Amino acid sequence: MAKKTVATLQTSSKRLTKAIKMVKSPKTGAYTFVEGVMTPEEVNDFLSKK
């Protein structure tokens, strides 16, 4: 299962969110973390992508 962590960051005038998801590598089977800083509206798209 994928683990998700969402933290809200506020900078000057923009509201940004840092999303972290855990992705299983098909080659080795090990888990890696993928991070991204985006607007809150883009978080669900980021987490739903494989």
mmCIF file as Biopython writes it, N, C-alpha, C and O atoms, coordinates in Angstrom:
data_model
#
loop_
_atom_site.group_PDB
_atom_site.id
_atom_site.type_symbol
_atom_site.label_atom_id
_atom_site.label_alt_id
_atom_site.label_comp_id
_atom_site.label_asym_id
_atom_site.label_entity_id
_atom_site.label_seq_id
_atom_site.pdbx_PDB_ins_code
_atom_site.Cartn_x
_atom_site.Cartn_y
_atom_site.Cartn_z
_atom_site.occupancy
_atom_site.B_iso_or_equiv
_atom_site.auth_seq_id
_atom_site.auth_asym_id
_atom_site.pdbx_PDB_model_num
ATOM 1   N N  . MET A ? 1  ? 0.839  -1.192 0.000   1.0 0.0 1  A 1 
ATOM 2   C CA . MET A ? 1  ? 0.000  0.000  0.000   1.0 0.0 1  A 1 
ATOM 3   C C  . MET A ? 1  ? 0.878  1.248  0.000   1.0 0.0 1  A 1 
ATOM 4   O O  . MET A ? 1  ? 1.990  1.250  0.527   1.0 0.0 1  A 1 
ATOM 5   N N  . ALA A ? 2  ? 0.357  2.281  -0.592  1.0 0.0 2  A 1 
ATOM 6   C CA . ALA A ? 2  ? 1.103  3.542  -0.651  1.0 0.0 2  A 1 
ATOM 7   C C  . ALA A ? 2  ? 0.818  4.354  0.602   1.0 0.0 2  A 1 
ATOM 8   O O  . ALA A ? 2  ? -0.314 4.424  1.078   1.0 0.0 2  A 1 
ATOM 9   N N  . LYS A ? 3  ? 1.848  4.949  1.109   1.0 0.0 3  A 1 
ATOM 10  C CA . LYS A ? 3  ? 1.719  5.805  2.285   1.0 0.0 3  A 1 
ATOM 11  C C  . LYS A ? 3  ? 1.779  7.236  1.802   1.0 0.0 3  A 1 
ATOM 12  O O  . LYS A ? 3  ? 2.613  7.575  0.963   1.0 0.0 3  A 1 
ATOM 13  N N  . LYS A ? 4  ? 0.910  8.075  2.316   1.0 0.0 4  A 1 
ATOM 14  C CA . LYS A ? 4  ? 0.961  9.459  1.873   1.0 0.0 4  A 1 
ATOM 15  C C  . LYS A ? 4  ? 1.082  10.395 3.062   1.0 0.0 4  A 1 
ATOM 16  O O  . LYS A ? 4  ? 0.488  10.183 4.119   1.0 0.0 4  A 1 
ATOM 17  N N  . THR A ? 5  ? 1.868  11.430 2.853   1.0 0.0 5  A 1 
ATOM 18  C CA . THR A ? 5  ? 2.058  12.465 3.847   1.0 0.0 5  A 1 
ATOM 19  C C  . THR A ? 5  ? 1.883  13.793 3.143   1.0 0.0 5  A 1 
ATOM 20  O O  . THR A ? 5  ? 2.477  14.022 2.090   1.0 0.0 5  A 1 
ATOM 21  N N  . VAL A ? 6  ? 1.077  14.666 3.710   1.0 0.0 6  A 1 
ATOM 22  C CA . VAL A ? 6  ? 0.857  15.963 3.101   1.0 0.0 6  A 1 
ATOM 23  C C  . VAL A ? 6  ? 1.134  17.039 4.139   1.0 0.0 6  A 1 
ATOM 24  O O  . VAL A ? 6  ? 0.552  17.025 5.224   1.0 0.0 6  A 1 
ATOM 25  N N  . ALA A ? 7  ? 2.015  17.966 3.810   1.0 0.0 7  A 1 
ATOM 26  C CA . ALA A ? 7  ? 2.333  19.085 4.696   1.0 0.0 7  A 1 
ATOM 27  C C  . ALA A ? 7  ? 2.041  20.373 3.946   1.0 0.0 7  A 1 
ATOM 28  O O  . ALA A ? 7  ? 2.302  20.462 2.746   1.0 0.0 7  A 1 
ATOM 29  N N  . THR A ? 8  ? 1.510  21.359 4.626   1.0 0.0 8  A 1 
ATOM 30  C CA . THR A ? 8  ? 1.182  22.625 3.990   1.0 0.0 8  A 1 
ATOM 31  C C  . THR A ? 8  ? 2.300  23.625 4.237   1.0 0.0 8  A 1 
ATOM 32  O O  . THR A ? 8  ? 2.730  23.828 5.373   1.0 0.0 8  A 1 
ATOM 33  N N  . LEU A ? 9  ? 2.762  24.243 3.169   1.0 0.0 9  A 1 
ATOM 34  C CA . LEU A ? 9  ? 3.806  25.256 3.242   1.0 0.0 9  A 1 
ATOM 35  C C  . LEU A ? 9  ? 3.225  26.582 2.775   1.0 0.0 9  A 1 
ATOM 36  O O  . LEU A ? 9  ? 2.491  26.626 1.787   1.0 0.0 9  A 1 
ATOM 37  N N  . GLN A ? 10 ? 3.543  27.646 3.464   1.0 0.0 10 A 1 
ATOM 38  C CA . GLN A ? 10 ? 3.072  28.953 3.040   1.0 0.0 10 A 1 
ATOM 39  C C  . GLN A ? 10 ? 4.275  29.841 2.775   1.0 0.0 10 A 1 
ATOM 40  O O  . GLN A ? 10 ? 5.128  30.038 3.641   1.0 0.0 10 A 1 
ATOM 41  N N  . THR A ? 11 ? 4.326  30.373 1.561   1.0 0.0 11 A 1 
ATOM 42  C CA . THR A ? 11 ? 5.381  31.303 1.197   1.0 0.0 11 A 1 
ATOM 43  C C  . THR A ? 11 ? 4.728  32.570 0.684   1.0 0.0 11 A 1 
ATOM 44  O O  . THR A ? 11 ? 3.703  32.507 0.006   1.0 0.0 11 A 1 
ATOM 45  N N  . SER A ? 12 ? 5.279  33.666 0.982   1.0 0.0 12 A 1 
ATOM 46  C CA . SER A ? 12 ? 4.807  35.014 0.634   1.0 0.0 12 A 1 
ATOM 47  C C  . SER A ? 12 ? 3.338  35.052 0.239   1.0 0.0 12 A 1 
ATOM 48  O O  . SER A ? 12 ? 2.485  35.234 1.107   1.0 0.0 12 A 1 
ATOM 49  N N  . SER A ? 13 ? 3.014  34.888 -1.034  1.0 0.0 13 A 1 
ATOM 50  C CA . SER A ? 13 ? 1.622  35.010 -1.440  1.0 0.0 13 A 1 
ATOM 51  C C  . SER A ? 13 ? 1.044  33.708 -1.969  1.0 0.0 13 A 1 
ATOM 52  O O  . SER A ? 13 ? -0.164 33.619 -2.189  1.0 0.0 13 A 1 
ATOM 53  N N  . LYS A ? 14 ? 1.882  32.689 -2.179  1.0 0.0 14 A 1 
ATOM 54  C CA . LYS A ? 14 ? 1.397  31.421 -2.714  1.0 0.0 14 A 1 
ATOM 55  C C  . LYS A ? 14 ? 1.253  30.394 -1.610  1.0 0.0 14 A 1 
ATOM 56  O O  . LYS A ? 14 ? 2.043  30.364 -0.666  1.0 0.0 14 A 1 
ATOM 57  N N  . ARG A ? 15 ? 0.246  29.559 -1.734  1.0 0.0 15 A 1 
ATOM 58  C CA . ARG A ? 15 ? 0.043  28.465 -0.786  1.0 0.0 15 A 1 
ATOM 59  C C  . ARG A ? 15 ? 0.472  27.185 -1.494  1.0 0.0 15 A 1 
ATOM 60  O O  . ARG A ? 15 ? -0.101 26.820 -2.520  1.0 0.0 15 A 1 
ATOM 61  N N  . LEU A ? 16 ? 1.475  26.503 -0.952  1.0 0.0 16 A 1 
ATOM 62  C CA . LEU A ? 16 ? 2.007  25.301 -1.568  1.0 0.0 16 A 1 
ATOM 63  C C  . LEU A ? 16 ? 1.901  24.121 -0.614  1.0 0.0 16 A 1 
ATOM 64  O O  . LEU A ? 16 ? 1.860  24.289 0.605   1.0 0.0 16 A 1 
ATOM 65  N N  . THR A ? 17 ? 1.859  22.935 -1.186  1.0 0.0 17 A 1 
ATOM 66  C CA . THR A ? 17 ? 1.771  21.712 -0.402  1.0 0.0 17 A 1 
ATOM 67  C C  . THR A ? 17 ? 2.879  20.773 -0.844  1.0 0.0 17 A 1 
ATOM 68  O O  . THR A ? 17 ? 3.140  20.625 -2.038  1.0 0.0 17 A 1 
ATOM 69  N N  . LYS A ? 18 ? 3.531  20.138 0.127   1.0 0.0 18 A 1 
ATOM 70  C CA . LYS A ? 18 ? 4.549  19.138 -0.183  1.0 0.0 18 A 1 
ATOM 71  C C  . LYS A ? 18 ? 3.923  17.767 0.035   1.0 0.0 18 A 1 
ATOM 72  O O  . LYS A ? 18 ? 3.492  17.444 1.142   1.0 0.0 18 A 1 
ATOM 73  N N  . ALA A ? 19 ? 3.876  16.965 -1.021  1.0 0.0 19 A 1 
ATOM 74  C CA . ALA A ? 19 ? 3.299  15.624 -0.937  1.0 0.0 19 A 1 
ATOM 75  C C  . ALA A ? 19 ? 4.403  14.595 -1.106  1.0 0.0 19 A 1 
ATOM 76  O O  . ALA A ? 19 ? 5.284  14.743 -1.953  1.0 0.0 19 A 1 
ATOM 77  N N  . ILE A ? 20 ? 4.346  13.553 -0.293  1.0 0.0 20 A 1 
ATOM 78  C CA . ILE A ? 20 ? 5.327  12.472 -0.344  1.0 0.0 20 A 1 
ATOM 79  C C  . ILE A ? 20 ? 4.568  11.167 -0.485  1.0 0.0 20 A 1 
ATOM 80  O O  . ILE A ? 20 ? 3.659  10.883 0.294   1.0 0.0 20 A 1 
ATOM 81  N N  . LYS A ? 21 ? 4.945  10.362 -1.490  1.0 0.0 21 A 1 
ATOM 82  C CA . LYS A ? 21 ? 4.304  9.058  -1.607  1.0 0.0 21 A 1 
ATOM 83  C C  . LYS A ? 21 ? 5.361  7.974  -1.729  1.0 0.0 21 A 1 
ATOM 84  O O  . LYS A ? 21 ? 6.461  8.205  -2.230  1.0 0.0 21 A 1 
ATOM 85  N N  . MET A ? 22 ? 5.007  6.800  -1.264  1.0 0.0 22 A 1 
ATOM 86  C CA . MET A ? 22 ? 5.909  5.665  -1.280  1.0 0.0 22 A 1 
ATOM 87  C C  . MET A ? 22 ? 5.544  4.806  -2.490  1.0 0.0 22 A 1 
ATOM 88  O O  . MET A ? 22 ? 4.387  4.427  -2.666  1.0 0.0 22 A 1 
ATOM 89  N N  . VAL A ? 23 ? 6.541  4.505  -3.318  1.0 0.0 23 A 1 
ATOM 90  C CA . VAL A ? 23 ? 6.311  3.763  -4.551  1.0 0.0 23 A 1 
ATOM 91  C C  . VAL A ? 23 ? 7.185  2.509  -4.545  1.0 0.0 23 A 1 
ATOM 92  O O  . VAL A ? 23 ? 8.371  2.569  -4.222  1.0 0.0 23 A 1 
ATOM 93  N N  . LYS A ? 24 ? 6.588  1.383  -4.903  1.0 0.0 24 A 1 
ATOM 94  C CA . LYS A ? 24 ? 7.330  0.124  -4.951  1.0 0.0 24 A 1 
ATOM 95  C C  . LYS A ? 24 ? 7.960  -0.034 -6.330  1.0 0.0 24 A 1 
ATOM 96  O O  . LYS A ? 24 ? 7.284  0.095  -7.350  1.0 0.0 24 A 1 
ATOM 97  N N  . SER A ? 25 ? 9.253  -0.313 -6.351  1.0 0.0 25 A 1 
ATOM 98  C CA . SER A ? 25 ? 9.986  -0.496 -7.599  1.0 0.0 25 A 1 
ATOM 99  C C  . SER A ? 25 ? 9.639  -1.858 -8.191  1.0 0.0 25 A 1 
ATOM 100 O O  . SER A ? 25 ? 9.739  -2.875 -7.504  1.0 0.0 25 A 1 
ATOM 101 N N  . PRO A ? 26 ? 9.229  -1.888 -9.473  1.0 0.0 26 A 1 
ATOM 102 C CA . PRO A ? 26 ? 8.895  -3.188 -10.074 1.0 0.0 26 A 1 
ATOM 103 C C  . PRO A ? 26 ? 10.134 -4.054 -10.313 1.0 0.0 26 A 1 
ATOM 104 O O  . PRO A ? 26 ? 10.026 -5.278 -10.389 1.0 0.0 26 A 1 
ATOM 105 N N  . LYS A ? 27 ? 11.287 -3.441 -10.430 1.0 0.0 27 A 1 
ATOM 106 C CA . LYS A ? 27 ? 12.518 -4.174 -10.726 1.0 0.0 27 A 1 
ATOM 107 C C  . LYS A ? 27 ? 13.086 -4.873 -9.493  1.0 0.0 27 A 1 
ATOM 108 O O  . LYS A ? 27 ? 13.397 -6.063 -9.535  1.0 0.0 27 A 1 
ATOM 109 N N  . THR A ? 28 ? 13.219 -4.121 -8.385  1.0 0.0 28 A 1 
ATOM 110 C CA . THR A ? 28 ? 13.843 -4.681 -7.188  1.0 0.0 28 A 1 
ATOM 111 C C  . THR A ? 28 ? 12.853 -5.028 -6.087  1.0 0.0 28 A 1 
ATOM 112 O O  . THR A ? 28 ? 13.166 -5.829 -5.205  1.0 0.0 28 A 1 
ATOM 113 N N  . GLY A ? 29 ? 11.666 -4.441 -6.123  1.0 0.0 29 A 1 
ATOM 114 C CA . GLY A ? 29 ? 10.691 -4.686 -5.075  1.0 0.0 29 A 1 
ATOM 115 C C  . GLY A ? 29 ? 10.867 -3.791 -3.866  1.0 0.0 29 A 1 
ATOM 116 O O  . GLY A ? 29 ? 10.091 -3.873 -2.914  1.0 0.0 29 A 1 
ATOM 117 N N  . ALA A ? 30 ? 11.890 -2.928 -3.894  1.0 0.0 30 A 1 
ATOM 118 C CA . ALA A ? 30 ? 12.149 -2.015 -2.784  1.0 0.0 30 A 1 
ATOM 119 C C  . ALA A ? 30 ? 11.240 -0.791 -2.902  1.0 0.0 30 A 1 
ATOM 120 O O  . ALA A ? 30 ? 10.793 -0.442 -3.995  1.0 0.0 30 A 1 
ATOM 121 N N  . TYR A ? 31 ? 10.976 -0.155 -1.783  1.0 0.0 31 A 1 
ATOM 122 C CA . TYR A ? 31 ? 10.155 1.051  -1.778  1.0 0.0 31 A 1 
ATOM 123 C C  . TYR A ? 31 ? 11.031 2.293  -1.838  1.0 0.0 31 A 1 
ATOM 124 O O  . TYR A ? 31 ? 12.081 2.355  -1.198  1.0 0.0 31 A 1 
ATOM 125 N N  . THR A ? 32 ? 10.597 3.269  -2.603  1.0 0.0 32 A 1 
ATOM 126 C CA . THR A ? 32 ? 11.275 4.559  -2.681  1.0 0.0 32 A 1 
ATOM 127 C C  . THR A ? 32 ? 10.250 5.646  -2.426  1.0 0.0 32 A 1 
ATOM 128 O O  . THR A ? 32 ? 9.048  5.426  -2.569  1.0 0.0 32 A 1 
ATOM 129 N N  . PHE A ? 33 ? 10.729 6.810  -2.051  1.0 0.0 33 A 1 
ATOM 130 C CA . PHE A ? 33 ? 9.851  7.930  -1.779  1.0 0.0 33 A 1 
ATOM 131 C C  . PHE A ? 33 ? 9.957  8.944  -2.903  1.0 0.0 33 A 1 
ATOM 132 O O  . PHE A ? 33 ? 11.052 9.288  -3.347  1.0 0.0 33 A 1 
ATOM 133 N N  . VAL A ? 34 ? 8.798  9.421  -3.359  1.0 0.0 34 A 1 
ATOM 134 C CA . VAL A ? 34 ? 8.733  10.440 -4.400  1.0 0.0 34 A 1 
ATOM 135 C C  . VAL A ? 34 ? 8.109  11.677 -3.767  1.0 0.0 34 A 1 
ATOM 136 O O  . VAL A ? 34 ? 7.021  11.608 -3.195  1.0 0.0 34 A 1 
ATOM 137 N N  . GLU A ? 35 ? 8.798  12.804 -3.870  1.0 0.0 35 A 1 
ATOM 138 C CA . GLU A ? 35 ? 8.324  14.043 -3.266  1.0 0.0 35 A 1 
ATOM 139 C C  . GLU A ? 35 ? 7.982  15.059 -4.344  1.0 0.0 35 A 1 
ATOM 140 O O  . GLU A ? 35 ? 8.539  15.033 -5.441  1.0 0.0 35 A 1 
ATOM 141 N N  . GLY A ? 36 ? 7.061  15.949 -4.014  1.0 0.0 36 A 1 
ATOM 142 C CA . GLY A ? 36 ? 6.718  17.035 -4.920  1.0 0.0 36 A 1 
ATOM 143 C C  . GLY A ? 36 ? 6.119  18.195 -4.156  1.0 0.0 36 A 1 
ATOM 144 O O  . GLY A ? 36 ? 5.399  17.998 -3.176  1.0 0.0 36 A 1 
ATOM 145 N N  . VAL A ? 37 ? 6.416  19.408 -4.604  1.0 0.0 37 A 1 
ATOM 146 C CA . VAL A ? 37 ? 5.831  20.611 -4.023  1.0 0.0 37 A 1 
ATOM 147 C C  . VAL A ? 37 ? 4.901  21.197 -5.074  1.0 0.0 37 A 1 
ATOM 148 O O  . VAL A ? 37 ? 5.326  21.510 -6.186  1.0 0.0 37 A 1 
ATOM 149 N N  . MET A ? 38 ? 3.631  21.343 -4.715  1.0 0.0 38 A 1 
ATOM 150 C CA . MET A ? 38 ? 2.626  21.774 -5.679  1.0 0.0 38 A 1 
ATOM 151 C C  . MET A ? 38 ? 1.499  22.519 -4.983  1.0 0.0 38 A 1 
ATOM 152 O O  . MET A ? 38 ? 1.488  22.643 -3.758  1.0 0.0 38 A 1 
ATOM 153 N N  . THR A ? 39 ? 0.565  23.005 -5.759  1.0 0.0 39 A 1 
ATOM 154 C CA . THR A ? 39 ? -0.608 23.654 -5.179  1.0 0.0 39 A 1 
ATOM 155 C C  . THR A ? 39 ? -1.521 22.574 -4.603  1.0 0.0 39 A 1 
ATOM 156 O O  . THR A ? 39 ? -1.468 21.425 -5.041  1.0 0.0 39 A 1 
ATOM 157 N N  . PRO A ? 40 ? -2.352 22.925 -3.634  1.0 0.0 40 A 1 
ATOM 158 C CA . PRO A ? 40 ? -3.234 21.927 -3.010  1.0 0.0 40 A 1 
ATOM 159 C C  . PRO A ? 40 ? -4.180 21.236 -3.993  1.0 0.0 40 A 1 
ATOM 160 O O  . PRO A ? 40 ? -4.599 20.105 -3.747  1.0 0.0 40 A 1 
ATOM 161 N N  . GLU A ? 41 ? -4.520 21.891 -5.093  1.0 0.0 41 A 1 
ATOM 162 C CA . GLU A ? 41 ? -5.438 21.302 -6.068  1.0 0.0 41 A 1 
ATOM 163 C C  . GLU A ? 41 ? -4.793 20.146 -6.834  1.0 0.0 41 A 1 
ATOM 164 O O  . GLU A ? 41 ? -5.503 19.274 -7.334  1.0 0.0 41 A 1 
ATOM 165 N N  . GLU A ? 42 ? -3.479 20.123 -6.934  1.0 0.0 42 A 1 
ATOM 166 C CA . GLU A ? 42 ? -2.772 19.105 -7.706  1.0 0.0 42 A 1 
ATOM 167 C C  . GLU A ? 42 ? -2.395 17.877 -6.892  1.0 0.0 42 A 1 
ATOM 168 O O  . GLU A ? 42 ? -1.883 16.909 -7.455  1.0 0.0 42 A 1 
ATOM 169 N N  . VAL A ? 43 ? -2.631 17.886 -5.586  1.0 0.0 43 A 1 
ATOM 170 C CA . VAL A ? 43 ? -2.187 16.793 -4.713  1.0 0.0 43 A 1 
ATOM 171 C C  . VAL A ? 43 ? -2.871 15.468 -5.064  1.0 0.0 43 A 1 
ATOM 172 O O  . VAL A ? 43 ? -2.201 14.439 -5.147  1.0 0.0 43 A 1 
ATOM 173 N N  . ASN A ? 44 ? -4.175 15.475 -5.268  1.0 0.0 44 A 1 
ATOM 174 C CA . ASN A ? 44 ? -4.879 14.224 -5.558  1.0 0.0 44 A 1 
ATOM 175 C C  . ASN A ? 44 ? -4.409 13.607 -6.871  1.0 0.0 44 A 1 
ATOM 176 O O  . ASN A ? 44 ? -4.305 12.385 -6.970  1.0 0.0 44 A 1 
ATOM 177 N N  . ASP A ? 45 ? -4.124 14.428 -7.879  1.0 0.0 45 A 1 
ATOM 178 C CA . ASP A ? 45 ? -3.601 13.904 -9.142  1.0 0.0 45 A 1 
ATOM 179 C C  . ASP A ? 45 ? -2.228 13.286 -8.940  1.0 0.0 45 A 1 
ATOM 180 O O  . ASP A ? 45 ? -1.938 12.225 -9.493  1.0 0.0 45 A 1 
ATOM 181 N N  . PHE A ? 46 ? -1.382 13.936 -8.156  1.0 0.0 46 A 1 
ATOM 182 C CA . PHE A ? 46 ? -0.034 13.429 -7.878  1.0 0.0 46 A 1 
ATOM 183 C C  . PHE A ? 46 ? -0.091 12.087 -7.164  1.0 0.0 46 A 1 
ATOM 184 O O  . PHE A ? 46 ? 0.656  11.171 -7.509  1.0 0.0 46 A 1 
ATOM 185 N N  . LEU A ? 47 ? -0.967 11.960 -6.174  1.0 0.0 47 A 1 
ATOM 186 C CA . LEU A ? 47 ? -1.037 10.736 -5.396  1.0 0.0 47 A 1 
ATOM 187 C C  . LEU A ? 47 ? -1.708 9.602  -6.162  1.0 0.0 47 A 1 
ATOM 188 O O  . LEU A ? 47 ? -1.448 8.433  -5.876  1.0 0.0 47 A 1 
ATOM 189 N N  . SER A ? 48 ? -2.563 9.921  -7.124  1.0 0.0 48 A 1 
ATOM 190 C CA . SER A ? 48 ? -3.253 8.860  -7.873  1.0 0.0 48 A 1 
ATOM 191 C C  . SER A ? 48 ? -2.420 8.314  -9.021  1.0 0.0 48 A 1 
ATOM 192 O O  . SER A ? 48 ? -2.699 7.221  -9.514  1.0 0.0 48 A 1 
ATOM 193 N N  . LYS A ? 49 ? -1.383 9.063  -9.467  1.0 0.0 49 A 1 
ATOM 194 C CA . LYS A ? 49 ? -0.512 8.568  -10.541 1.0 0.0 49 A 1 
ATOM 195 C C  . LYS A ? 49 ? 0.382  7.460  -10.031 1.0 0.0 49 A 1 
ATOM 196 O O  . LYS A ? 49 ? 0.777  7.453  -8.865  1.0 0.0 49 A 1 
ATOM 197 N N  . LYS A ? 50 ? 0.705  6.511  -10.921 1.0 0.0 50 A 1 
ATOM 198 C CA . LYS A ? 50 ? 1.628  5.432  -10.545 1.0 0.0 50 A 1 
ATOM 199 C C  . LYS A ? 50 ? 2.986  5.697  -11.077 1.0 0.0 50 A 1 
ATOM 200 O O  . LYS A ? 50 ? 3.899  4.900  -10.864 1.0 0.0 50 A 1 
#
